[in-house]
CSV table of C-alpha atoms and ligand atoms in Angstrom, one decimal:
chain,number,residue,atom,x,y,z
A,1,UNK,CA,156.9,71.7,124.9
A,2,UNK,CA,155.9,68.4,126.4
A,3,UNK,CA,154.3,65.6,124.4
A,4,UNK,CA,151.0,66.1,126.2
A,5,UNK,CA,150.7,69.4,124.3
A,6,UNK,CA,150.7,67.7,120.9
A,7,UNK,CA,147.6,67.2,118.9
A,8,UNK,CA,146.8,63.5,118.3
A,9,UNK,CA,149.1,61.9,115.8
A,10,UNK,CA,151.5,64.9,115.7
A,11,UNK,CA,155.2,64.5,116.3
A,12,UNK,CA,157.8,66.9,117.7
A,13,UNK,CA,159.7,68.5,114.8
A,14,UNK,CA,163.2,67.1,114.2
A,15,UNK,CA,166.1,67.5,111.9
A,16,UNK,CA,168.4,65.0,110.2
A,17,UNK,CA,171.6,65.6,108.3
A,18,UNK,CA,172.3,63.6,105.1
A,19,UNK,CA,175.8,63.2,103.7
A,20,UNK,CA,175.1,63.3,100.0
A,21,UNK,CA,178.2,61.3,99.1
A,22,UNK,CA,177.9,58.5,101.5
A,23,UNK,CA,174.1,58.5,102.2
A,24,UNK,CA,174.8,58.4,105.9
A,25,UNK,CA,172.3,60.0,108.2
A,26,UNK,CA,173.0,61.8,111.4
A,27,UNK,CA,171.5,60.5,113.6
A,28,UNK,CA,171.4,57.2,111.8
A,29,UNK,CA,169.5,54.7,114.0
A,30,UNK,CA,168.5,52.1,111.4
A,31,UNK,CA,170.6,50.6,108.6
A,32,UNK,CA,169.3,47.7,106.6
A,33,UNK,CA,171.9,45.9,104.6
A,34,UNK,CA,171.3,43.7,101.7
A,35,UNK,CA,174.0,41.5,100.2
A,36,UNK,CA,174.3,39.2,97.2
A,37,UNK,CA,172.8,36.3,99.1
A,38,UNK,CA,169.6,38.4,99.7
A,39,UNK,CA,169.3,39.0,96.0
A,40,UNK,CA,169.7,35.3,95.0
A,41,UNK,CA,167.2,34.5,92.2
A,42,UNK,CA,166.7,38.2,91.3
A,43,UNK,CA,169.3,38.1,88.5
A,44,UNK,CA,169.5,35.9,85.4
A,45,UNK,CA,173.0,34.7,86.4
A,46,UNK,CA,173.9,33.2,89.7
A,47,UNK,CA,174.8,35.8,92.3
A,48,UNK,CA,178.0,33.8,93.0
A,49,UNK,CA,179.3,35.2,89.6
A,50,UNK,CA,179.0,38.8,90.9
A,51,UNK,CA,181.8,41.3,90.5
A,52,UNK,CA,182.8,42.5,93.0
A,53,UNK,CA,182.1,39.4,94.9
A,54,UNK,CA,182.5,40.7,98.5
A,55,UNK,CA,178.8,40.3,99.2
A,56,UNK,CA,177.6,43.8,99.9
A,57,UNK,CA,175.1,45.3,97.6
A,58,UNK,CA,173.1,48.1,99.2
A,59,UNK,CA,172.1,49.7,102.5
A,60,UNK,CA,169.0,51.6,103.5
A,61,UNK,CA,169.1,54.3,106.2
A,62,UNK,CA,165.7,55.2,107.4
A,63,UNK,CA,164.3,58.3,109.0
A,64,UNK,CA,161.9,56.6,111.3
A,65,UNK,CA,158.4,57.8,112.0
A,66,UNK,CA,155.3,55.8,112.6
A,67,UNK,CA,154.2,54.0,109.5
A,68,UNK,CA,150.8,55.7,109.3
A,69,UNK,CA,149.2,57.7,106.4
A,70,UNK,CA,149.6,61.0,108.2
A,71,UNK,CA,153.4,60.6,108.1
A,72,UNK,CA,156.1,60.7,105.4
A,73,UNK,CA,158.6,57.9,105.8
A,74,UNK,CA,162.0,58.5,104.1
A,75,UNK,CA,165.3,56.9,103.6
A,76,UNK,CA,168.6,57.1,101.8
A,77,UNK,CA,169.7,54.1,99.8
A,78,UNK,CA,173.3,53.4,98.9
A,79,UNK,CA,173.6,51.0,96.0
A,80,UNK,CA,177.1,49.8,95.2
A,81,UNK,CA,178.4,49.5,91.7
A,82,UNK,CA,178.9,46.0,90.3
A,83,UNK,CA,177.3,43.4,88.1
A,84,UNK,CA,175.9,39.9,88.2
A,85,UNK,CA,176.6,38.5,84.7
A,86,UNK,CA,175.6,41.4,82.4
A,87,UNK,CA,173.1,42.9,84.9
A,88,UNK,CA,174.0,45.9,87.0
A,89,UNK,CA,173.6,45.7,90.8
A,90,UNK,CA,170.0,46.7,91.7
A,91,UNK,CA,167.5,46.8,94.5
A,92,UNK,CA,165.0,44.0,95.0
A,93,UNK,CA,162.2,46.4,93.9
A,94,UNK,CA,158.6,46.3,95.2
A,95,UNK,CA,155.1,47.3,94.8
A,96,UNK,CA,153.6,49.1,97.7
A,97,UNK,CA,151.4,46.8,99.8
A,98,UNK,CA,148.8,49.6,99.7
A,99,UNK,CA,149.0,49.9,95.9
A,100,UNK,CA,148.0,53.5,95.4
A,101,UNK,CA,150.7,55.0,97.6
A,102,UNK,CA,153.2,57.3,95.8
A,103,UNK,CA,156.9,57.9,96.3
A,104,UNK,CA,159.5,60.5,95.4
A,105,UNK,CA,163.2,59.8,94.7
A,106,UNK,CA,165.9,62.5,94.7
A,107,UNK,CA,169.3,61.3,93.5
A,108,UNK,CA,172.1,62.6,95.6
A,109,UNK,CA,175.2,61.0,94.0
A,110,UNK,CA,176.1,58.5,91.4
A,111,UNK,CA,174.1,57.5,88.4
A,112,UNK,CA,171.5,54.9,87.5
A,113,UNK,CA,168.2,54.0,86.2
A,114,UNK,CA,164.8,53.8,87.9
A,115,UNK,CA,162.8,50.9,86.5
A,116,UNK,CA,159.0,51.1,87.1
A,117,UNK,CA,156.3,48.6,86.2
A,118,UNK,CA,152.5,48.3,86.5
A,119,UNK,CA,151.0,44.9,87.2
A,120,UNK,CA,149.9,44.6,83.6
A,121,UNK,CA,153.5,44.6,82.4
A,122,UNK,CA,153.7,48.3,81.3
A,123,UNK,CA,157.1,49.7,82.1
A,124,UNK,CA,158.8,53.1,82.4
A,125,UNK,CA,162.5,53.7,82.9
A,126,UNK,CA,163.9,57.0,84.0
A,127,UNK,CA,167.4,58.3,84.5
A,128,UNK,CA,168.8,58.9,88.0
A,129,UNK,CA,171.6,61.4,88.6
A,130,UNK,CA,172.3,64.1,91.2
A,131,UNK,CA,169.5,66.6,91.3
A,132,UNK,CA,166.9,64.5,89.5
A,133,UNK,CA,163.6,64.0,91.2
A,134,UNK,CA,161.7,60.9,90.0
A,135,UNK,CA,158.0,60.8,90.8
A,136,UNK,CA,156.8,57.3,91.3
A,137,UNK,CA,152.9,57.4,91.2
A,138,UNK,CA,151.0,54.8,93.1
A,139,UNK,CA,150.6,51.3,91.5
A,140,UNK,CA,154.1,51.4,89.9
A,141,UNK,CA,156.6,48.9,91.2
A,142,UNK,CA,160.0,50.5,91.5
A,143,UNK,CA,163.6,49.3,91.4
A,144,UNK,CA,166.8,51.3,91.2
A,145,UNK,CA,169.8,50.1,89.1
A,146,UNK,CA,173.4,51.4,89.5
A,147,UNK,CA,174.8,51.8,86.0
A,148,UNK,CA,177.9,53.8,87.1
A,149,UNK,CA,181.2,53.2,88.7
A,150,UNK,CA,180.4,54.9,92.0
A,151,UNK,CA,177.8,54.2,94.7
A,152,UNK,CA,174.3,55.4,93.6
A,153,UNK,CA,172.9,57.4,96.5
A,154,UNK,CA,169.3,58.6,96.6
A,155,UNK,CA,166.7,59.9,99.1
A,156,UNK,CA,163.2,58.4,98.9
A,157,UNK,CA,160.1,59.8,100.5
A,158,UNK,CA,156.9,57.8,100.7
A,159,UNK,CA,153.5,57.8,102.5
A,160,UNK,CA,153.9,56.1,105.9
A,161,UNK,CA,151.4,53.3,105.3
A,162,UNK,CA,152.7,52.4,101.8
A,163,UNK,CA,154.1,49.1,103.0
A,164,UNK,CA,156.1,46.6,100.9
A,165,UNK,CA,154.9,43.8,98.6
A,166,UNK,CA,158.1,42.1,97.7
A,167,UNK,CA,156.5,38.8,96.8
A,168,UNK,CA,155.0,39.8,93.5
A,169,UNK,CA,158.4,40.9,92.1
A,170,UNK,CA,160.2,38.0,93.6
A,171,UNK,CA,157.9,35.6,91.8
A,172,UNK,CA,157.4,37.5,88.5
A,173,UNK,CA,160.4,39.7,88.1
A,174,UNK,CA,160.3,43.1,86.2
A,175,UNK,CA,159.3,43.0,82.5
A,176,UNK,CA,162.7,44.5,81.7
A,177,UNK,CA,166.2,44.2,83.0
A,178,UNK,CA,169.2,46.5,82.7
A,179,UNK,CA,172.4,45.0,81.2
A,180,UNK,CA,175.7,46.3,80.2
A,181,UNK,CA,175.9,46.4,76.4
A,182,UNK,CA,178.7,47.4,74.0
A,183,UNK,CA,177.8,51.1,74.3
A,184,UNK,CA,176.7,51.2,77.9
A,185,UNK,CA,173.5,50.3,79.7
A,186,UNK,CA,170.7,48.7,77.7
A,187,UNK,CA,167.1,48.1,78.8
A,188,UNK,CA,166.0,44.7,77.4
A,189,UNK,CA,163.1,42.4,77.9
A,190,UNK,CA,163.4,40.0,80.8
A,191,UNK,CA,163.2,36.5,79.4
A,192,UNK,CA,162.1,35.2,82.8
A,193,UNK,CA,159.3,37.7,83.4
A,194,UNK,CA,155.9,36.2,83.8
A,195,UNK,CA,152.7,38.1,84.4
A,196,UNK,CA,150.3,37.0,87.1
B,201,M6P,C1,164.2,53.2,98.5
B,201,M6P,C2,162.8,53.1,99.0
B,201,M6P,C3,162.8,52.2,100.2
B,201,M6P,C4,163.4,50.8,99.8
B,201,M6P,C5,164.8,51.0,99.2
B,201,M6P,C6,165.4,49.7,98.7
B,201,M6P,O1,164.9,53.8,99.5
B,201,M6P,O2,161.9,52.7,97.9
B,201,M6P,O3,161.4,52.0,100.6
B,201,M6P,O4,163.4,50.0,100.9
B,201,M6P,O5,164.7,51.9,98.2
B,201,M6P,O6,164.6,49.0,97.8
B,201,M6P,P1,163.9,47.6,98.1
B,201,M6P,O7,163.1,47.7,99.4
B,201,M6P,O8,163.1,47.3,97.0
B,201,M6P,O9,165.0,46.6,98.3
B,202,ZN,ZN1,158.5,52.1,97.6
């Protein structure tokens, strides 16, 4: 089939292999890496106090398609274990630029928590472990937190034109943070959270 046979907006079907342990894709054209320096200001403590302190925090491997609302974008995220102060390593977290766009997470390996928040400060936190599907409806900001000792690997699928609004979270934070307590992970109020 030549591309001239395709209806407008259609793509040629394709297949990607995901290694559930590593999160690697085959083929794997795009890898975004975020390190401690990229997360400066996101934790209560200085990222220079992180353990481990080698600088890597997470990578995103994207299955690239045009970012339009007739497509589903998807990616694996590999979030390393570690802490900054009492807070577990986590993703930046974002609202979708187009607020009503939904997203689905399927955890492939590791364990963690998915923290979600509405702009009015309402929060929901859900467990992430292999086999769990988390449905993130539109309007909910989302951040994943690795509460385990192994990398947290998950596959996310989202509407192509969702887009990213990082600025709101960067300025306000999430209403809750996830810290290591005496008996494991605890979800506590974020003393630095401020509503718009
Ligand atoms: C998931 C999806 C991606 C996102 C990634 C990392 O894979 O939600 O869209 O990029 O997590 O999260 P963030 O972009 O908030 O750093
Ligand atoms: Zn998203």
